[in-house]
Short mmCIF file of C-alpha atoms and ligand atoms in Angstrom, two decimals:
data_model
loop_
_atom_site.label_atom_id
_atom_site.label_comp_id
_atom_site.label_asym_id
_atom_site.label_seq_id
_atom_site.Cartn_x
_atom_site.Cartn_y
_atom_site.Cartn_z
CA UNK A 1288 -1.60 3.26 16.59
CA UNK A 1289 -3.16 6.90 15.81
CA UNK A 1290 -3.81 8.43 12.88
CA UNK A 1291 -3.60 11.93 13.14
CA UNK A 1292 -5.12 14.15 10.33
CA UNK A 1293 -2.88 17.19 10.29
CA UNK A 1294 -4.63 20.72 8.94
CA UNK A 1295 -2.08 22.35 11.05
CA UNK A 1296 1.39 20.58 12.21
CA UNK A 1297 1.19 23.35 15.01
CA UNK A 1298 -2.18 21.22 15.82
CA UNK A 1299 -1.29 18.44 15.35
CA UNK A 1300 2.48 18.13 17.34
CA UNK A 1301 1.42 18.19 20.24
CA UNK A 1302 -1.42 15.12 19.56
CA UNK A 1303 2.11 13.10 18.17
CA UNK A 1304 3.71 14.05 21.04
CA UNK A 1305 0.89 12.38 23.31
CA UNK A 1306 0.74 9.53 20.78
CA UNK A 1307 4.45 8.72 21.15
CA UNK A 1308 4.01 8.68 24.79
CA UNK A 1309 7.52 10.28 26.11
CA UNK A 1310 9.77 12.87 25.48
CA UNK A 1311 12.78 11.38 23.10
CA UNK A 1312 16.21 12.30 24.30
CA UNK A 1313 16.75 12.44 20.15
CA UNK A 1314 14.83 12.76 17.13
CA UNK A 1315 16.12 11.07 13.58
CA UNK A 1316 14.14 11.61 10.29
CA UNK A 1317 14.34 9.29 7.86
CA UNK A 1318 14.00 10.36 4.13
CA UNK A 1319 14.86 9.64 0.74
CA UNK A 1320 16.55 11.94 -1.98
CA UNK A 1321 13.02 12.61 -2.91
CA UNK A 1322 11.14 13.66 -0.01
CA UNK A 1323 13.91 15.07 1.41
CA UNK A 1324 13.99 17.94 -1.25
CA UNK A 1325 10.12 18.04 -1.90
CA UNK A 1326 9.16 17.50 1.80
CA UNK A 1327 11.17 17.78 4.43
CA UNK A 1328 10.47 21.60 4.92
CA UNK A 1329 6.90 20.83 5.61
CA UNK A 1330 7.70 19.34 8.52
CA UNK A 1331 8.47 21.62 11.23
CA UNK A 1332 10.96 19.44 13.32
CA UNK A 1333 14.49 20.56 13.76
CA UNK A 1334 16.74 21.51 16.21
CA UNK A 1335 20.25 20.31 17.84
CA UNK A 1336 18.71 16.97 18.94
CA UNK A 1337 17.42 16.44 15.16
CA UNK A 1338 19.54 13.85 12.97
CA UNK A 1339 18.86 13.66 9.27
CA UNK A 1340 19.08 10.25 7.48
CA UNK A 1341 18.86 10.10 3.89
CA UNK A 1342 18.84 6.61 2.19
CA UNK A 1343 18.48 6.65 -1.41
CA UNK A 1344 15.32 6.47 -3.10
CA UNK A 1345 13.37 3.17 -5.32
CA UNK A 1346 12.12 -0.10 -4.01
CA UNK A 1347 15.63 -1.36 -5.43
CA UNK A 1348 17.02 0.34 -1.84
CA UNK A 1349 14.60 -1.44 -0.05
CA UNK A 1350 17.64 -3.50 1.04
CA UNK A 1351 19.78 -4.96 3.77
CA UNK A 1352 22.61 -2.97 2.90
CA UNK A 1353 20.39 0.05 3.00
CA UNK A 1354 18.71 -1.11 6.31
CA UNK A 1355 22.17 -1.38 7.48
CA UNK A 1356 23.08 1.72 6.63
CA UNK A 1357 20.35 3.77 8.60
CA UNK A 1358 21.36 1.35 12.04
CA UNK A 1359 24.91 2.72 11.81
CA UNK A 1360 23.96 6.23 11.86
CA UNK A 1361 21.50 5.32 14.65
CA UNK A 1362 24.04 4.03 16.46
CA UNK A 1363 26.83 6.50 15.67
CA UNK A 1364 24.46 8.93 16.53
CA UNK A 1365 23.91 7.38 19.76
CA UNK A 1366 20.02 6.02 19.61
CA UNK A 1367 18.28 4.41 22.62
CA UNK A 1368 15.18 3.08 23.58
CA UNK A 1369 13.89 6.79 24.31
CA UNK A 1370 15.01 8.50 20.82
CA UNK A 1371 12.05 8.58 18.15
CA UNK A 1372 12.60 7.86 14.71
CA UNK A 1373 10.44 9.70 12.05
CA UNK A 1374 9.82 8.13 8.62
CA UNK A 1375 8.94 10.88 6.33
CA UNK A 1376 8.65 9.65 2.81
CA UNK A 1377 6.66 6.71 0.67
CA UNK A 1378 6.36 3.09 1.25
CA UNK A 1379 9.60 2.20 0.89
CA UNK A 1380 10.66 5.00 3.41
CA UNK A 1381 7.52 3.91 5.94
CA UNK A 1382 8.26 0.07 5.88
CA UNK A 1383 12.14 0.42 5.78
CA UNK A 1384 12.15 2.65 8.81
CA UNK A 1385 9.65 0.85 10.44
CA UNK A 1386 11.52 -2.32 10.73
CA UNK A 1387 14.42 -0.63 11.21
CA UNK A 1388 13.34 1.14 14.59
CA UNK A 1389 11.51 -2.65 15.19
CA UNK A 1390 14.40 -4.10 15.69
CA UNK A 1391 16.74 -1.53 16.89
CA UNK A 1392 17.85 -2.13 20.29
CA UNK A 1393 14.73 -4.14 20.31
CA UNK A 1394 12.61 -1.74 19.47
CA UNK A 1395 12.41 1.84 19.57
CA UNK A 1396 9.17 4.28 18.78
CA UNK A 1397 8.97 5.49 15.36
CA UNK A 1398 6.18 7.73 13.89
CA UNK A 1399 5.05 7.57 9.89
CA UNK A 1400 4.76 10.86 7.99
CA UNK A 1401 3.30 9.54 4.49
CA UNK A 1402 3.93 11.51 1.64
CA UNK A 1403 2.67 9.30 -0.83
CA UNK A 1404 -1.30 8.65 -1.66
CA UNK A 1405 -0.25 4.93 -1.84
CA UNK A 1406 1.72 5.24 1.59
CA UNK A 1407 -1.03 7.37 3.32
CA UNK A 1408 -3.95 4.91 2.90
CA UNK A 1409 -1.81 1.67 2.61
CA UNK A 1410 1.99 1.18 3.68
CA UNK A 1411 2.16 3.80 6.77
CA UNK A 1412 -0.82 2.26 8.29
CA UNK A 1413 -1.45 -0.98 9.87
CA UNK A 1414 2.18 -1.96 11.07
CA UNK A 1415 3.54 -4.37 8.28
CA UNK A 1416 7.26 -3.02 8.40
CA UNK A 1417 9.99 -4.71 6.00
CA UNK A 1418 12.45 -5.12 3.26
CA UNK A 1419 12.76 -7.39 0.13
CA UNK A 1420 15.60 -10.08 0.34
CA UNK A 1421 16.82 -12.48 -2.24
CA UNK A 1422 14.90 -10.94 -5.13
CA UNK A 1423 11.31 -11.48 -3.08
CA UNK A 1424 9.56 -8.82 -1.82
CA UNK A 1425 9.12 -7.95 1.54
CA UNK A 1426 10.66 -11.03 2.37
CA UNK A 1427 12.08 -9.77 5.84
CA UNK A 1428 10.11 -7.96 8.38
CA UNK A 1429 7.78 -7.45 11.36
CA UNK A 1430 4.41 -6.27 12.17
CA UNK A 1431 5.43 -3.56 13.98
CA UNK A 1432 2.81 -0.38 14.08
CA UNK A 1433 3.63 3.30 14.03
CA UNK A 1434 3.18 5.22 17.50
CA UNK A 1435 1.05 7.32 15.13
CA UNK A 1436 0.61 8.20 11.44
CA UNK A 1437 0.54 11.69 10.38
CA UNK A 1438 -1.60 12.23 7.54
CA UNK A 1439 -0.81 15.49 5.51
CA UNK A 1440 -2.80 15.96 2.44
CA UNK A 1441 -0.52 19.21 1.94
CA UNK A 1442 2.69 16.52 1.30
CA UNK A 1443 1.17 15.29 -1.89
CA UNK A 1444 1.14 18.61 -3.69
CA UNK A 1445 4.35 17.38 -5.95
CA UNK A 1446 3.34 13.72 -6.76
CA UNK A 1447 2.84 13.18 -10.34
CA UNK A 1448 -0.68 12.44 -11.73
CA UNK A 1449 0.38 8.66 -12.41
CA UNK A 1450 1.40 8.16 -8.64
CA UNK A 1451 -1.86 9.83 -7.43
CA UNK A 1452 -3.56 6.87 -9.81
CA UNK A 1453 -1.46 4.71 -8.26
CA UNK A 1454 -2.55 5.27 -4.65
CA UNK A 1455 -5.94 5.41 -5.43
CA UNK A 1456 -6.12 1.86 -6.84
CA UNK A 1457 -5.85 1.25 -2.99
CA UNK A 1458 -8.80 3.43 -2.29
CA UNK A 1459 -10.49 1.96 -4.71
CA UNK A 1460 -10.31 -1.50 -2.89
CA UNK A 1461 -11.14 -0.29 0.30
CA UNK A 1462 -14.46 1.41 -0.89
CA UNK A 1463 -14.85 -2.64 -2.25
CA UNK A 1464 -14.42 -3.67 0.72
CA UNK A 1465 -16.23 -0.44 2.84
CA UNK A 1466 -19.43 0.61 1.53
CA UNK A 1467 -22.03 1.15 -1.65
CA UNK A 1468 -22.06 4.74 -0.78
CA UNK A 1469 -18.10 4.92 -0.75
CA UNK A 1470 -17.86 2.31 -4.09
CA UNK A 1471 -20.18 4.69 -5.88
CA UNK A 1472 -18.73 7.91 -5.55
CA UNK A 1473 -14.88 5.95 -6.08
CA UNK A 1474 -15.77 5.02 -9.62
CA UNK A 1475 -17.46 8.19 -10.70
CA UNK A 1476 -14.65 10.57 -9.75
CA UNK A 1477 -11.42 11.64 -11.43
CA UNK A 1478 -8.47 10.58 -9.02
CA UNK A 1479 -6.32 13.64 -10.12
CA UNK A 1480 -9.52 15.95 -10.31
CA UNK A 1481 -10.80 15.52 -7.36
CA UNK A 1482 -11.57 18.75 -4.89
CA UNK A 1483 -9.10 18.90 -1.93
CA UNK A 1484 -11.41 18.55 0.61
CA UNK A 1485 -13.28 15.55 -0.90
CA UNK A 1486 -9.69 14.04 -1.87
CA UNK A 1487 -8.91 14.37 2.01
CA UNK A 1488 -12.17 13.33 3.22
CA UNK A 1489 -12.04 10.61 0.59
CA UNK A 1490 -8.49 9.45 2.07
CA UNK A 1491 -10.03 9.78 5.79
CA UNK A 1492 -12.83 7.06 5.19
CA UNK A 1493 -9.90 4.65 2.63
CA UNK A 1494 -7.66 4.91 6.07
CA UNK A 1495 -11.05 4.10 8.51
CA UNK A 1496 -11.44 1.13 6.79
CA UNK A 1497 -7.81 -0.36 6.29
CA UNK A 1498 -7.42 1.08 10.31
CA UNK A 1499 -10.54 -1.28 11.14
CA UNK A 1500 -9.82 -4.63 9.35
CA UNK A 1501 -6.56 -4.08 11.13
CA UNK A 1502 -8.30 -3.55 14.43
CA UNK A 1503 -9.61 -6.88 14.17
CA UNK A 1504 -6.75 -8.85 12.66
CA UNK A 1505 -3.39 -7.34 13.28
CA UNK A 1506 -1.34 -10.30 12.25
CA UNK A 1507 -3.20 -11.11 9.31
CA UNK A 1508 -4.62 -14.55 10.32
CA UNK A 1509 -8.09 -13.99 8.77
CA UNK A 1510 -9.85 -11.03 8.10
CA UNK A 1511 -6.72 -8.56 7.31
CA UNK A 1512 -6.08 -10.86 3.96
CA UNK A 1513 -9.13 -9.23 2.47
CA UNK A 1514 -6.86 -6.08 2.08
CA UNK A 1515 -5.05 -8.54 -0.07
CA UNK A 1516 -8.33 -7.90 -2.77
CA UNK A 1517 -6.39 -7.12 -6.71
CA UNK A 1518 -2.92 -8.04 -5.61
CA UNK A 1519 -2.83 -12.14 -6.27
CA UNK A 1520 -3.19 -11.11 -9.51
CA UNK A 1521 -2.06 -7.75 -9.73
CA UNK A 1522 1.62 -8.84 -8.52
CA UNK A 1523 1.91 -11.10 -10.83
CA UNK A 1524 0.82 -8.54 -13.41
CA UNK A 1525 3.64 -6.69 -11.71
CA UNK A 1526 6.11 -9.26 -11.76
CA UNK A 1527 5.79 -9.92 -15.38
CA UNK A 1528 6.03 -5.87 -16.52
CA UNK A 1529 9.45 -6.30 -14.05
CA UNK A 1530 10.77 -9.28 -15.96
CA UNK A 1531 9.76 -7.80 -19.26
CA UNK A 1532 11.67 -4.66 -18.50
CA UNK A 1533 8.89 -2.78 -18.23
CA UNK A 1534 7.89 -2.01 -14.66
CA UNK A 1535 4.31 -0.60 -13.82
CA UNK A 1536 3.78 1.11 -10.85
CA UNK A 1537 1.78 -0.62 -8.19
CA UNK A 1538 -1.46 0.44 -8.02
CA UNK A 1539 -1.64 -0.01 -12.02
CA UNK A 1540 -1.37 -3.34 -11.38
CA UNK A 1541 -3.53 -3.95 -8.62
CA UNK A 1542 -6.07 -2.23 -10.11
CA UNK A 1543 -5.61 -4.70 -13.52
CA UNK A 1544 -6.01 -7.28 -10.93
CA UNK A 1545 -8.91 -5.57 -8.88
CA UNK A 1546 -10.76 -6.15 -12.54
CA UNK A 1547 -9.56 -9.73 -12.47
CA UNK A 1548 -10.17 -10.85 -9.09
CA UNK A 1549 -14.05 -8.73 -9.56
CA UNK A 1550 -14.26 -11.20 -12.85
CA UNK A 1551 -13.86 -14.30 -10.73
CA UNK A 1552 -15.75 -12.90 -7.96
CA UNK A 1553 -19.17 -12.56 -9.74
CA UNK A 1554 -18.31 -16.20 -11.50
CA UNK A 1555 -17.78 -18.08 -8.51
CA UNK A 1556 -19.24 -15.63 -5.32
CA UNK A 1557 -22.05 -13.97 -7.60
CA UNK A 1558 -21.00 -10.87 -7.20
CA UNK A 1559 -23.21 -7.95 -9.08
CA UNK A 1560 -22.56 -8.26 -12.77
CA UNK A 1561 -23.64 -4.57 -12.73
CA UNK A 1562 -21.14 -3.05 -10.38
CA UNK A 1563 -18.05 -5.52 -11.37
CA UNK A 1564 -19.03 -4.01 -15.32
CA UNK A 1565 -19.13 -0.77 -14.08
CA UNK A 1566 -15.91 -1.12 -11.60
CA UNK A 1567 -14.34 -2.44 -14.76
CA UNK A 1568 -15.07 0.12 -16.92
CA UNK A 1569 -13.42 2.58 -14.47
CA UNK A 1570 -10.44 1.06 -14.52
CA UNK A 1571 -10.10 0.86 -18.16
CA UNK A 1572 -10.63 4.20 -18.18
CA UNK A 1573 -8.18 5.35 -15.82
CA UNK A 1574 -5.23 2.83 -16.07
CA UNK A 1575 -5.42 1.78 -19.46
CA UNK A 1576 -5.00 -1.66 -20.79
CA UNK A 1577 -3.17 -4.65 -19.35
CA UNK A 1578 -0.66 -5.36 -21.45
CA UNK A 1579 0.10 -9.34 -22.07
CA UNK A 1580 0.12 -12.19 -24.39
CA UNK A 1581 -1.60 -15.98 -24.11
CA UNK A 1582 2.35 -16.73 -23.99
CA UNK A 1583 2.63 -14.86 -20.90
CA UNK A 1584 -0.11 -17.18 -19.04
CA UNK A 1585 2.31 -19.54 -18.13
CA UNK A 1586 4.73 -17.40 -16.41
CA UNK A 1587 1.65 -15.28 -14.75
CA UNK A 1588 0.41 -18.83 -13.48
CA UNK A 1589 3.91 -19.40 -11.91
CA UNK A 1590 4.33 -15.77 -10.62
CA UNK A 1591 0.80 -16.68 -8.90
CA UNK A 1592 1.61 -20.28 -7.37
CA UNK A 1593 4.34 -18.72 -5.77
CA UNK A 1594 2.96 -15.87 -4.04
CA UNK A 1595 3.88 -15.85 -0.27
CA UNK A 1596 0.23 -15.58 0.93
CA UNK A 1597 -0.60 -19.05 -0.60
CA UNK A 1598 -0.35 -22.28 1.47
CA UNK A 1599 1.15 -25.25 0.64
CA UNK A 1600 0.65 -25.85 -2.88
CA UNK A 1601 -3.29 -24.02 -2.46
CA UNK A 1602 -4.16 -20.41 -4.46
CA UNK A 1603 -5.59 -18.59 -2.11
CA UNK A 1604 -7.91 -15.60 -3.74
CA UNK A 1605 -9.99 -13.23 -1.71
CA UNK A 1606 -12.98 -12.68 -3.67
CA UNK A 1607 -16.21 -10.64 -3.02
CA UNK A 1608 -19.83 -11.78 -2.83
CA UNK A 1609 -21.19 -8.27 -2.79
CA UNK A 1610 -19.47 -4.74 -2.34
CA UNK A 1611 -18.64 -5.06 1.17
CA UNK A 1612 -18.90 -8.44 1.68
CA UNK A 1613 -15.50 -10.58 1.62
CA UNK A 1614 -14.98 -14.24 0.64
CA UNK A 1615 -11.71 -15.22 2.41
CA UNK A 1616 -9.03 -18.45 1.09
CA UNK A 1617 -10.92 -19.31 -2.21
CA UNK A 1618 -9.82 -21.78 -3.93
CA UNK A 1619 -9.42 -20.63 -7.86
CA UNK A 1620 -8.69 -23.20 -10.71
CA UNK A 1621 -5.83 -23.00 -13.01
CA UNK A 1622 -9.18 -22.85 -15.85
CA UNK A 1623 -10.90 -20.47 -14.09
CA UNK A 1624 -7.72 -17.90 -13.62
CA UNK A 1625 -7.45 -18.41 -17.40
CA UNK A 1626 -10.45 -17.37 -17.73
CA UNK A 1627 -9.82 -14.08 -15.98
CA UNK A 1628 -7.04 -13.62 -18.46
CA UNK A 1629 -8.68 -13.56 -21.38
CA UNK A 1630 -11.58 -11.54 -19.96
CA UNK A 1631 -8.83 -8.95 -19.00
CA UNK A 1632 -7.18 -9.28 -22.81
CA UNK A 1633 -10.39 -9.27 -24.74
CA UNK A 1634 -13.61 -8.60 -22.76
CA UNK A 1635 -11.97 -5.58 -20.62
N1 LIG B 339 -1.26 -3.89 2.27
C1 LIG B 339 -2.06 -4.85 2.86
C2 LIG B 339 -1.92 -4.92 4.33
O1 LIG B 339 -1.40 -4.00 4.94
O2 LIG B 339 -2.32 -5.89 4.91
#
């Protein structure tokens, strides 16, 4: 897979076109309602041998009747093995698409144009394609990477300030997992104040080091679950707003549970008190407070036994010992998460 940083798309074509490898006898560009009207025009693809699909937008779509829906115009459209398919939109557009071209005939290319923060440094890199099924999420799919990703800070130019928060929650565990250097200058910045060309260097170095742990682990048999840092927690924190009726965007809640998970790291792995205060303090500051109950522990206990990365009856955490130092398939007790909970409801 390539990621290709994209100043100019007249640049940067032809380095897709190399990526993908052959010349498609058809293009088709996935969207959503969204992207559609807010992005498609910044990509300069079009042309008699260009199909539009449109599939509406929300992780609710992120369905087998949607999924469906995109291999019938494939199909009526008359895909093979040598058309591309182009998935210009946010994570549910980039894993959608990329398990729809997965399986399509077996497989045909497809190429990731991100237009999300979360989707640039996260979902559109690293090959994890999908939908959900019976109310779980992601509960279908295939690792299955991009030809190449197209990285356009230009695309985010209409996200809202809370979705720019949201992606960086992803950045922000990457610089955990990168570097001091990269930590440091994470929690003293403003995510929606951030100069351009810092924000795209800054999204450069988040994609080095997701591209990297992927290098190593593409199938996620060891190292990748450290990218799994703030989300035992955080989707349960995520589950919970959901049942309650009150849904939080991702990256909130991973970065609730990146203060969590940075709790139990320096009380089990001895992780800096320092730097976990300091991380903490951050994300206080810029997502607000966690909002639940001791009556809630139960349910966030449950949420947590069943997450999909556990095995057997085991709750797997990924903790840190040190910024840039993972702690893979530790074992937390049910005191010890409690614990985190009311650190995250009082001490936060
Ligand atoms: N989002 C975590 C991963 O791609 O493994």
């Amino acid at each position: 897979m390539s990621v290709i940083y994209v100043d100019q798309w007249c640049d940067a074509l032809p380095k897709m076109w190399q990526a993908v490898g052959q010349t498609p006898d058809k293009i088709f560009v996935l969207t959503d309602e969204m992207t559609r009207v807010h992005c498609r025009s910044r990509l300069p693809i079009s042309g008699e041998d260009v199909v539009e699909i449109c599939i509406p937008q929300g992780d609710e779509n992120k369905t087998l009747t949607t999924l469906s829906g995109v291999w019938e115009k494939l199909t009526h459209h008359g895909a093979t093995r040598h058309s591309l398919l182009i998935c210009l939109g946010g994570g549910v557009v980039t894993d959608l698409g990329g398990f729809a071209a997965a399986a399509f005939k077996r497989g045909i290319p497809f190429v990731n144009v991100p237009t999300t923060l979360l989707a640039m440094v996260d979902a559109a890199v690293g090959g994890k394609t999908g939908i959900n099924f019976a109310g779980l999420k992601n509960e279908v799919g295939a690792f299955c990477p991009a030809r190449a990703v197209m990285v356009d800070a230009g695309m985010l130019g209409t996200l809202s300030h809370e979705n720019v928060c949201s992606g960086f929650a992803e950045m922000l565990k990457h610089s955990l997992l990168g570097s001091v250097e990269m930590w440091a200058e994470h929690v003293s910045c403003d995510p929606n104040d951030v100069d351009e060309k810092v924000m795209a260097r800054m999204i450069r170095q988040s994609i080095e080091v997701k591209a990297h742990v992927v290098a190593q682990d593409p199938t996620e048999r060891g190292l990748r679950k450290c990218l799994n840092l703030g989300h035992t927690l955080g989707h349960a924190f995520e589950s919970l707003a959901l049942e309650k009726g009150q849904p939080v965007l991702h990256g909130y809640a991973v970065a609730w549970g990146l203060a969590g998970e940075l709790y139990l790291s320096e009380k089990l792995m001895g992780f800096p008190l320092e730097r976990m205060r300091q991380t903490v303090r951050f994300i206080k500051e810029i997502y607000g407070d966690v909002r639940f109950e001791c009556k809630d522990y139960d349910t966030l206990l449950d949420f947590i036994s069943h997450d999909k990365k556990n095995v057997g009856s085991r709750v797997n955490f990924c903790l840190l010992r040190d910024i840039g130092q993972v702690a893979l398939d530790i074992q937390v007790s049910r005191e010890d998460i409690t614990d985190a909970f009311d650190f995250l409801r009082e001490g936060f």
